Short mmCIF file of C-alpha atoms in Angstrom, two decimals:
data_model
loop_
_atom_site.label_atom_id
_atom_site.label_comp_id
_atom_site.label_asym_id
_atom_site.label_seq_id
_atom_site.Cartn_x
_atom_site.Cartn_y
_atom_site.Cartn_z
CA MET U 1 -7.21 -29.37 -7.42
CA ALA U 2 -4.20 -29.84 -5.16
CA THR U 3 -1.20 -28.05 -6.55
CA GLY U 4 1.64 -28.62 -4.11
CA ASP U 5 2.01 -27.72 -0.53
CA VAL U 6 -0.26 -24.77 0.31
CA LYS U 7 -0.99 -23.58 3.85
CA LEU U 8 -2.71 -20.44 5.07
CA ILE U 9 -2.27 -19.06 8.57
CA GLY U 10 -5.34 -17.10 9.59
CA SER U 11 -8.57 -16.67 11.46
CA TRP U 12 -12.24 -17.05 10.45
CA ALA U 13 -12.96 -13.50 11.60
CA SER U 14 -10.20 -11.68 9.76
CA VAL U 15 -11.05 -9.58 6.71
CA PHE U 16 -7.49 -9.80 5.47
CA VAL U 17 -7.38 -13.59 5.78
CA MET U 18 -10.67 -13.81 3.88
CA ARG U 19 -9.10 -12.04 0.92
CA ALA U 20 -6.51 -14.80 0.57
CA ARG U 21 -9.15 -17.53 0.96
CA ILE U 22 -11.41 -16.01 -1.70
CA ALA U 23 -8.47 -15.86 -4.10
CA LEU U 24 -7.56 -19.50 -3.39
CA ASN U 25 -11.21 -20.46 -3.95
CA LEU U 26 -11.30 -18.60 -7.27
CA LYS U 27 -8.32 -20.64 -8.43
CA SER U 28 -9.72 -23.87 -6.90
CA ILE U 29 -6.57 -24.37 -4.86
CA SER U 30 -6.86 -26.73 -1.90
CA TYR U 31 -4.94 -25.64 1.16
CA GLU U 32 -4.50 -26.41 4.81
CA PHE U 33 -6.07 -23.69 6.94
CA LEU U 34 -4.12 -23.11 10.14
CA GLN U 35 -6.51 -21.30 12.48
CA GLU U 36 -4.74 -19.04 14.95
CA THR U 37 -6.00 -18.97 18.53
CA TYR U 38 -7.33 -15.57 19.57
CA GLY U 39 -4.97 -13.81 21.96
CA THR U 40 -1.83 -15.74 21.01
CA LYS U 41 0.46 -15.95 17.99
CA SER U 42 1.72 -19.34 16.90
CA GLU U 43 5.40 -20.07 16.49
CA LEU U 44 4.83 -20.71 12.80
CA LEU U 45 3.22 -17.27 12.35
CA LEU U 46 6.09 -15.52 14.14
CA LYS U 47 8.65 -17.48 12.13
CA SER U 48 6.88 -16.91 8.78
CA ASN U 49 6.18 -13.22 9.29
CA PRO U 50 8.93 -11.95 11.60
CA VAL U 51 8.60 -8.38 10.31
CA HIS U 52 4.91 -7.72 11.02
CA LYS U 53 3.95 -10.86 13.05
CA LYS U 54 0.47 -10.70 11.49
CA MET U 55 -1.92 -12.93 9.58
CA PRO U 56 -2.63 -13.88 6.87
CA VAL U 57 0.52 -15.71 5.82
CA LEU U 58 0.38 -17.95 2.78
CA ILE U 59 2.99 -20.68 2.82
CA HIS U 60 3.52 -22.21 -0.62
CA ALA U 61 6.12 -24.95 -0.91
CA ASP U 62 7.53 -23.75 2.44
CA LYS U 63 7.93 -20.16 1.22
CA PRO U 64 5.93 -17.50 3.10
CA VAL U 65 4.04 -14.66 1.41
CA CYS U 66 2.71 -11.87 3.66
CA GLU U 67 0.26 -8.95 3.39
CA SER U 68 -3.23 -9.78 2.10
CA ASN U 69 -3.23 -7.74 -1.13
CA ILE U 70 0.25 -9.03 -1.97
CA ILE U 71 -0.92 -12.60 -1.29
CA VAL U 72 -3.90 -12.12 -3.63
CA GLN U 73 -1.59 -10.88 -6.41
CA TYR U 74 0.77 -13.79 -5.75
CA ILE U 75 -2.09 -16.31 -6.02
CA ASP U 76 -3.15 -14.72 -9.32
CA GLU U 77 0.38 -14.93 -10.71
CA ALA U 78 1.48 -18.31 -9.31
CA TRP U 79 -1.67 -19.99 -10.60
CA SER U 80 -2.24 -17.78 -13.63
CA SER U 81 -3.56 -20.59 -15.80
CA TYR U 82 -6.15 -21.67 -13.20
CA GLY U 83 -9.55 -20.03 -13.10
CA PRO U 84 -10.34 -16.41 -13.99
CA SER U 85 -7.82 -13.56 -13.71
CA ILE U 86 -8.02 -11.72 -10.41
CA LEU U 87 -6.18 -8.58 -11.53
CA PRO U 88 -7.52 -6.74 -14.60
CA SER U 89 -5.66 -7.43 -17.84
CA GLN U 90 -4.81 -3.82 -18.82
CA PRO U 91 -2.03 -1.93 -16.99
CA TYR U 92 -4.20 1.17 -16.48
CA ASP U 93 -7.09 -0.82 -15.01
CA ARG U 94 -4.60 -2.62 -12.76
CA ALA U 95 -3.24 0.72 -11.52
CA ILE U 96 -6.79 1.91 -10.76
CA ALA U 97 -7.65 -1.35 -8.94
CA ARG U 98 -4.45 -1.10 -6.88
CA PHE U 99 -5.15 2.57 -6.10
CA TRP U 100 -8.63 1.90 -4.75
CA ALA U 101 -7.56 -1.23 -2.86
CA ALA U 102 -4.92 0.90 -1.12
CA TYR U 103 -7.61 3.54 -0.44
CA VAL U 104 -9.83 0.88 1.14
CA ASP U 105 -7.05 -0.11 3.54
CA ASP U 106 -5.44 3.26 4.22
CA LYS U 107 -8.50 5.52 4.38
CA TRP U 108 -11.83 3.68 4.36
CA PHE U 109 -11.04 0.88 6.82
CA ILE U 110 -9.35 3.27 9.24
CA ALA U 111 -12.54 5.35 9.31
CA LEU U 112 -14.73 2.25 9.76
CA ARG U 113 -12.62 0.99 12.64
CA SER U 114 -12.70 4.38 14.36
CA ILE U 115 -16.47 3.99 14.75
CA LEU U 116 -15.77 0.95 16.94
CA THR U 117 -13.07 2.70 18.94
CA ALA U 118 -14.90 6.05 19.24
CA ARG U 119 -15.29 7.40 22.74
CA GLY U 120 -18.50 9.35 23.15
CA GLU U 121 -21.19 10.47 20.74
CA GLU U 122 -19.23 13.32 19.15
CA GLU U 123 -16.35 11.09 18.12
CA LYS U 124 -18.75 8.45 16.83
CA LYS U 125 -20.70 10.99 14.75
CA ALA U 126 -17.47 12.31 13.21
CA ALA U 127 -16.30 8.77 12.39
CA ILE U 128 -19.65 7.93 10.79
CA ALA U 129 -19.52 11.07 8.65
CA GLU U 130 -16.03 10.11 7.49
CA VAL U 131 -17.12 6.58 6.55
CA GLU U 132 -20.08 7.96 4.62
CA GLU U 133 -17.89 10.38 2.68
CA ARG U 134 -15.36 7.66 1.85
CA THR U 135 -18.04 5.14 0.91
CA ASP U 136 -19.37 7.74 -1.49
CA HIS U 137 -15.95 7.84 -3.20
CA LEU U 138 -16.10 4.04 -3.50
CA GLU U 139 -19.56 4.27 -5.08
CA LYS U 140 -18.11 6.52 -7.79
CA ALA U 141 -15.12 4.20 -8.16
CA PHE U 142 -17.49 1.28 -8.66
CA ILE U 143 -19.39 3.09 -11.41
CA ASP U 144 -16.09 3.97 -13.15
CA CYS U 145 -14.43 0.58 -12.79
CA SER U 146 -17.40 -1.71 -13.44
CA ASN U 147 -18.46 0.06 -16.63
CA GLY U 148 -21.99 -1.31 -16.36
CA LYS U 149 -20.85 -4.81 -15.37
CA PRO U 150 -21.75 -6.54 -12.09
CA PHE U 151 -18.36 -6.22 -10.33
CA PHE U 152 -15.47 -3.75 -9.98
CA ASN U 153 -13.51 -6.27 -12.07
CA GLY U 154 -16.24 -6.65 -14.71
CA ASP U 155 -18.02 -9.96 -15.19
CA HIS U 156 -16.20 -11.80 -12.40
CA ILE U 157 -15.06 -10.76 -8.96
CA GLY U 158 -11.48 -9.54 -8.89
CA TYR U 159 -8.82 -7.78 -6.86
CA LEU U 160 -10.79 -4.71 -5.84
CA ASP U 161 -14.04 -6.63 -5.26
CA ILE U 162 -12.07 -8.89 -2.90
CA ALA U 163 -10.30 -5.97 -1.19
CA LEU U 164 -13.55 -4.20 -0.30
CA GLY U 165 -15.99 -7.10 -0.26
CA SER U 166 -14.10 -8.97 2.44
CA PHE U 167 -15.19 -6.18 4.79
CA LEU U 168 -18.90 -6.83 4.31
CA GLY U 169 -19.22 -8.98 7.44
CA TRP U 170 -17.57 -6.34 9.62
CA TRP U 171 -19.41 -3.57 7.75
CA LYS U 172 -22.68 -5.08 9.02
CA VAL U 173 -21.30 -5.50 12.56
CA VAL U 174 -20.23 -1.85 12.71
CA GLU U 175 -23.67 -0.79 11.42
CA LEU U 176 -25.30 -2.64 14.30
CA ASP U 177 -22.81 -1.25 16.80
CA ALA U 178 -23.36 2.32 15.57
CA SER U 179 -27.13 1.86 15.09
CA HIS U 180 -26.62 3.61 11.77
CA ILE U 181 -26.85 2.33 8.22
CA LEU U 182 -23.42 2.47 6.59
CA LEU U 183 -24.25 0.82 3.25
CA ASP U 184 -27.28 2.76 2.19
CA GLU U 185 -29.47 1.57 -0.69
CA THR U 186 -30.47 5.13 -1.58
CA LYS U 187 -27.12 6.89 -1.04
CA THR U 188 -24.87 4.28 -2.67
CA PRO U 189 -27.24 2.10 -4.73
CA SER U 190 -24.55 0.54 -6.94
CA LEU U 191 -22.44 -0.58 -4.00
CA PHE U 192 -25.53 -1.84 -2.20
CA LYS U 193 -26.48 -4.14 -5.09
CA TRP U 194 -22.83 -5.13 -5.66
CA ALA U 195 -22.55 -6.21 -2.02
CA GLU U 196 -25.34 -8.74 -2.39
CA ARG U 197 -23.86 -10.12 -5.63
CA PHE U 198 -20.42 -10.35 -4.01
CA CYS U 199 -21.69 -12.24 -0.95
CA ASN U 200 -23.50 -14.71 -3.19
CA ASP U 201 -20.44 -15.50 -5.27
CA PRO U 202 -19.55 -19.19 -4.80
CA ALA U 203 -15.95 -18.29 -3.91
CA VAL U 204 -17.19 -15.98 -1.14
CA LYS U 205 -20.36 -17.52 0.28
CA PRO U 206 -18.80 -20.29 2.41
CA LEU U 207 -16.35 -17.82 3.96
CA MET U 208 -18.55 -14.90 5.03
CA PRO U 209 -19.03 -15.22 8.80
CA GLU U 210 -22.44 -15.06 10.45
CA THR U 211 -23.18 -11.53 11.67
CA ALA U 212 -24.14 -12.65 15.20
CA LYS U 213 -20.95 -14.70 15.62
CA LEU U 214 -18.83 -11.84 14.30
CA ALA U 215 -20.63 -9.29 16.49
CA GLU U 216 -19.86 -11.40 19.56
CA PHE U 217 -16.20 -11.57 18.52
CA ALA U 218 -16.19 -7.80 17.94
CA ARG U 219 -17.32 -7.22 21.51
CA LYS U 220 -14.23 -9.15 22.66
CA LEU U 221 -11.88 -7.28 20.32
CA PHE U 222 -13.36 -3.83 20.94
CA PRO U 223 -14.65 -3.87 24.50
CA LYS U 224 -16.81 -0.93 25.45
CA PRO U 225 -15.31 1.23 28.20
CA GLU U 226 -17.04 1.12 31.60
CA ALA U 227 -19.87 3.66 31.80
CA MET M 1 1.42 6.75 -31.72
CA ALA M 2 2.72 9.79 -29.84
CA GLU M 3 2.89 9.17 -26.13
CA GLU M 4 2.21 12.07 -23.79
CA VAL M 5 3.72 11.53 -20.38
CA ILE M 6 3.55 14.26 -17.74
CA LEU M 7 4.77 14.02 -14.16
CA LEU M 8 3.50 16.42 -11.50
CA ASP M 9 6.09 16.31 -8.76
CA TYR M 10 8.21 18.09 -6.14
CA TRP M 11 11.97 18.06 -6.58
CA ALA M 12 12.79 16.75 -3.09
CA SER M 13 10.07 14.09 -2.87
CA MET M 14 11.58 10.64 -2.39
CA PHE M 15 8.30 9.28 -3.77
CA GLY M 16 8.45 11.34 -6.94
CA MET M 17 12.06 10.22 -7.37
CA ARG M 18 10.82 6.63 -7.67
CA THR M 19 8.63 7.47 -10.63
CA ARG M 20 11.30 9.61 -12.28
CA ILE M 21 13.88 6.82 -11.92
CA ALA M 22 11.46 4.28 -13.41
CA LEU M 23 10.76 6.53 -16.40
CA GLU M 24 14.50 7.11 -16.92
CA GLU M 25 15.22 3.37 -16.62
CA LYS M 26 12.72 2.74 -19.41
CA GLY M 27 13.96 5.62 -21.56
CA VAL M 28 10.52 7.23 -21.57
CA LYS M 29 10.39 10.90 -22.57
CA TYR M 30 8.27 12.85 -20.12
CA GLU M 31 7.42 16.41 -19.18
CA TYR M 32 8.34 17.23 -15.59
CA ARG M 33 6.19 19.85 -13.89
CA GLU M 34 7.30 21.21 -10.53
CA GLU M 35 4.45 21.72 -8.04
CA ASP M 36 4.40 24.40 -5.38
CA LEU M 37 3.05 22.34 -2.50
CA SER M 38 1.77 25.43 -0.71
CA ASN M 39 -0.20 26.38 -3.84
CA LYS M 40 -1.19 23.22 -5.68
CA SER M 41 -2.07 23.51 -9.37
CA SER M 42 -5.62 22.99 -10.57
CA LEU M 43 -4.30 20.14 -12.73
CA LEU M 44 -2.96 18.34 -9.65
CA LEU M 45 -6.24 18.77 -7.81
CA GLU M 46 -8.16 17.56 -10.85
CA MET M 47 -5.92 14.53 -11.47
CA ASN M 48 -5.63 13.46 -7.83
CA PRO M 49 -8.83 14.67 -6.17
CA ILE M 50 -8.75 11.96 -3.49
CA HIS M 51 -5.30 12.59 -2.00
CA LYS M 52 -4.29 15.89 -3.68
CA LYS M 53 -0.66 14.75 -3.52
CA ILE M 54 2.35 14.39 -5.76
CA PRO M 55 3.63 12.52 -7.64
CA VAL M 56 0.90 12.23 -10.28
CA LEU M 57 1.76 10.50 -13.53
CA ILE M 58 -0.44 11.50 -16.45
CA HIS M 59 -0.19 9.15 -19.44
CA ASN M 60 -2.11 10.25 -22.52
CA GLY M 61 -4.41 12.31 -20.30
CA LYS M 62 -5.11 9.57 -17.75
CA PRO M 63 -3.82 9.96 -14.18
CA ILE M 64 -2.04 7.28 -12.16
CA CYS M 65 -1.47 8.08 -8.47
CA GLU M 66 0.72 6.61 -5.72
CA SER M 67 4.41 6.10 -6.50
CA ILE M 68 4.74 2.30 -6.17
CA ILE M 69 1.59 1.88 -8.27
CA GLN M 70 3.13 4.25 -10.86
CA VAL M 71 6.40 2.30 -10.94
CA GLN M 72 4.54 -0.99 -11.52
CA TYR M 73 2.44 0.69 -14.22
CA ILE M 74 5.57 1.98 -15.96
CA ASP M 75 7.10 -1.52 -15.81
CA GLU M 76 3.95 -3.03 -17.35
CA VAL M 77 3.45 -0.44 -20.11
CA TRP M 78 7.14 -0.42 -21.16
CA PRO M 79 8.23 -3.98 -20.42
CA HIS M 80 11.02 -4.36 -22.95
CA THR M 81 13.84 -2.46 -21.22
CA ASN M 82 15.34 -2.78 -17.74
CA PRO M 83 12.67 -4.85 -15.96
CA ILE M 84 11.72 -3.42 -12.58
CA LEU M 85 9.77 -6.35 -11.16
CA PRO M 86 11.28 -9.83 -11.38
CA ALA M 87 9.53 -12.53 -13.42
CA ASP M 88 9.11 -15.09 -10.65
CA PRO M 89 5.83 -14.71 -8.65
CA PHE M 90 7.50 -15.33 -5.28
CA GLN M 91 10.24 -12.78 -5.98
CA ARG M 92 7.56 -10.32 -7.11
CA ALA M 93 5.71 -10.85 -3.83
CA GLN M 94 8.94 -10.23 -1.91
CA ALA M 95 9.59 -7.03 -3.90
CA ARG M 96 6.07 -5.77 -3.21
CA PHE M 97 6.36 -6.70 0.47
CA TRP M 98 9.53 -4.68 1.03
CA SER M 99 8.29 -1.66 -0.94
CA ASP M 100 5.15 -1.79 1.16
CA TYR M 101 7.28 -2.09 4.32
CA ILE M 102 9.23 1.03 3.37
CA ASP M 103 5.99 2.94 2.76
CA LYS M 104 4.32 1.76 5.96
CA LYS M 105 7.26 2.30 8.29
CA THR M 106 9.06 5.44 7.12
CA GLY M 107 6.17 7.89 6.72
CA GLY M 108 5.59 8.76 10.35
CA PRO M 109 9.18 8.83 11.62
CA CYS M 110 10.58 10.72 8.61
CA LYS M 111 7.97 13.44 8.88
CA ALA M 112 8.52 13.78 12.64
CA LEU M 113 12.32 13.85 12.22
CA GLN M 114 11.89 16.85 9.90
CA ARG M 115 9.28 18.72 11.84
CA GLU M 116 9.72 17.97 15.53
CA THR M 117 12.24 18.62 18.26
CA GLY M 118 12.98 17.14 21.66
CA GLU M 119 11.37 13.87 22.75
CA LYS M 120 9.07 13.51 19.75
CA GLN M 121 11.99 13.85 17.36
CA GLU M 122 14.13 11.48 19.41
CA ALA M 123 11.38 8.83 19.31
CA ALA M 124 11.06 9.29 15.54
CA LYS M 125 14.81 8.92 15.15
CA MET M 126 14.81 5.62 17.09
CA GLU M 127 11.95 4.34 14.94
CA PHE M 128 13.79 5.30 11.76
CA ILE M 129 16.97 3.59 12.98
CA GLU M 130 14.97 0.37 13.52
CA VAL M 131 13.75 0.60 9.92
CA LEU M 132 17.32 1.06 8.68
CA LYS M 133 18.42 -1.96 10.74
CA THR M 134 15.69 -4.10 9.20
CA LEU M 135 16.52 -2.97 5.67
CA ASP M 136 20.23 -3.44 6.32
CA SER M 137 19.52 -7.02 7.39
CA GLU M 138 17.28 -7.62 4.37
CA LEU M 139 19.98 -6.31 2.02
CA GLY M 140 22.53 -8.67 3.60
CA ASP M 141 25.41 -9.38 1.25
CA LYS M 142 23.46 -8.69 -1.92
CA SER M 143 24.54 -5.94 -4.28
CA PHE M 144 21.00 -4.68 -4.52
CA PHE M 145 17.73 -5.41 -2.70
CA GLY M 146 16.76 -7.03 -5.99
CA GLY M 147 19.76 -9.40 -5.78
CA ASN M 148 22.25 -8.86 -8.58
CA GLU M 149 19.94 -6.45 -10.32
CA PHE M 150 18.62 -2.98 -9.52
CA ARG M 151 14.90 -3.45 -9.10
CA LEU M 152 11.68 -2.34 -7.38
CA VAL M 153 12.86 -2.20 -3.77
CA ASP M 154 16.06 -0.38 -4.76
CA ILE M 155 13.91 2.17 -6.62
CA ALA M 156 11.56 2.38 -3.63
CA PHE M 157 14.31 3.22 -1.16
CA ILE M 158 17.11 5.05 -3.04
CA GLY M 159 15.37 8.44 -2.89
CA PHE M 160 15.70 8.36 0.89
CA TYR M 161 19.49 8.47 0.44
CA SER M 162 19.24 12.10 -0.64
CA TRP M 163 17.57 12.76 2.71
CA PHE M 164 20.13 10.92 4.88
CA ARG M 165 22.29 13.98 5.48
CA THR M 166 19.19 15.95 6.51
CA TYR M 167 18.13 13.26 8.99
CA GLU M 168 21.69 13.05 10.33
CA VAL M 169 21.87 16.79 10.95
CA VAL M 170 18.39 17.39 12.41
CA GLY M 171 18.47 14.11 14.36
CA ASN M 172 22.10 14.37 15.42
CA PHE M 173 23.23 10.86 14.50
CA SER M 174 25.33 9.24 11.82
CA ILE M 175 23.80 6.92 9.25
CA VAL M 176 27.16 6.75 7.46
CA ALA M 177 28.89 5.36 10.57
CA GLU M 178 26.11 3.00 11.65
CA PHE M 179 25.02 1.61 8.28
CA PRO M 180 28.04 1.35 5.97
CA LYS M 181 26.41 -1.45 3.93
CA LEU M 182 23.42 0.76 3.10
CA ILE M 183 25.75 3.60 2.10
CA ALA M 184 27.71 1.22 -0.14
CA TRP M 185 24.42 0.06 -1.68
CA ALA M 186 23.38 3.67 -2.33
CA GLU M 187 26.71 4.41 -4.01
CA ARG M 188 26.25 1.37 -6.26
CA CYS M 189 22.80 2.66 -7.21
CA LEU M 190 24.22 6.11 -7.94
CA LYS M 191 26.41 4.55 -10.64
CA ARG M 192 23.20 4.03 -12.63
CA GLU M 193 22.44 6.89 -14.98
CA SER M 194 18.80 7.08 -13.92
CA VAL M 195 19.65 7.48 -10.23
CA ALA M 196 22.52 9.93 -10.78
CA LYS M 197 20.22 12.06 -12.93
CA VAL M 198 17.24 12.04 -10.59
CA LEU M 199 18.60 12.25 -7.05
CA PRO M 200 18.92 15.85 -5.86
CA ASP M 201 21.98 17.11 -4.06
CA SER M 202 21.85 16.12 -0.37
CA ASP M 203 22.97 19.57 0.75
CA LYS M 204 20.16 21.17 -1.25
CA VAL M 205 17.64 18.94 0.58
CA LEU M 206 19.24 19.80 3.93
CA LYS M 207 19.09 23.53 3.19
CA SER M 208 15.40 23.39 2.23
CA VAL M 209 14.52 21.51 5.42
CA SER M 210 16.69 23.76 7.61
CA ASP M 211 15.03 26.82 6.06
CA TYR M 212 11.60 25.27 6.68
CA ARG M 213 12.47 24.50 10.30
CA LYS M 214 13.78 28.02 10.83
CA LYS M 215 11.10 30.04 9.04
CA ILE M 216 7.94 27.97 9.53
CA LEU M 217 8.68 26.14 12.76
CA GLY M 218 10.99 28.69 14.38
CA ILE M 219 13.65 26.09 15.15
CA ASN M 220 17.32 26.95 14.88
#
């Protein structure tokens, strides 16, 4: 369902770009995907996001929208009559979804990334412990938000599912890199089952990168220091 | 139905000021509770166990944390007066972007400006000046960041105005001289009842920071 001029600047490997693509899929919006080349930033990216110079950038009718969670909210509002709602309908539930999405970016992701950048075993162990503690908070958040339903957002995937679920590819890559399970079926059983449901959602499935391909890309992005 | 609205806050917090301004804009009656940040109340720790920070808005017993999230919540629960977010989706995205920018870019430098000296403080000052330049450019010739109307980004940034004198003194530079447009914007905002009521006296903020630097950090 083409609905005007929609472009998305991004990369197949980016978690943040995936959020925007899942949202566009949920609303059945066709768009032109402008794949950035690794190591360079296109002129269009720099012109459309002069403040942060980062992807994703959604360009709708020549107007740029930046920051993945803001893009997802924009997609939900600009195409509010298309497909299911991405944000919850009640103000309190929206506040909770926004809170945890911010937690994912500001606390959880930072901890996950520090496993990849850890120098030495001590630093790695500390980073792993932090991820485990923060994942535990997200397990509790899932139980509270989902209220017995399959997703954070209830019956359908929504804002918080997208915010956290987009990390699942990288989550697996970091597990392999750390040789340590980070999404544990026994420690966080609700999240574990949610992850499988999320990855199988039709809006998500075509976008989730292959672990091997992503792992190879990760080695480029986070090279290991010389022994 | 009786609404119970409680705000756990700290008088000088530019984040808490956002929530207070939003509540005032909407004419919502609320109970303000001052927190001693060196001795946080059990209610604060119970209502914000993840971050243990102010402000915490408690509406009919349910906590909402993070100031920009609180402001959006207030706008959604009490939509009929003084809208805070614009109606148009693109304008809303712009408002969220700039509030997010302020949050991402001021945290580090503002803290360091308060607490550091020498090179670290100088670097923080330069970073903060870059942020002011960007915001000055974004404001342009508009009366408010929201255009003709006082809106989200204005609410997000106006609290910082009460800290300008503090930054000027500890950082030894003049925001008034370098950013007259931002000062004019702040003075326009201060004409609003909500802002005039909420913003603390700049000298009071300066004194509290100077005392902190002297007593806790040993800086004169």
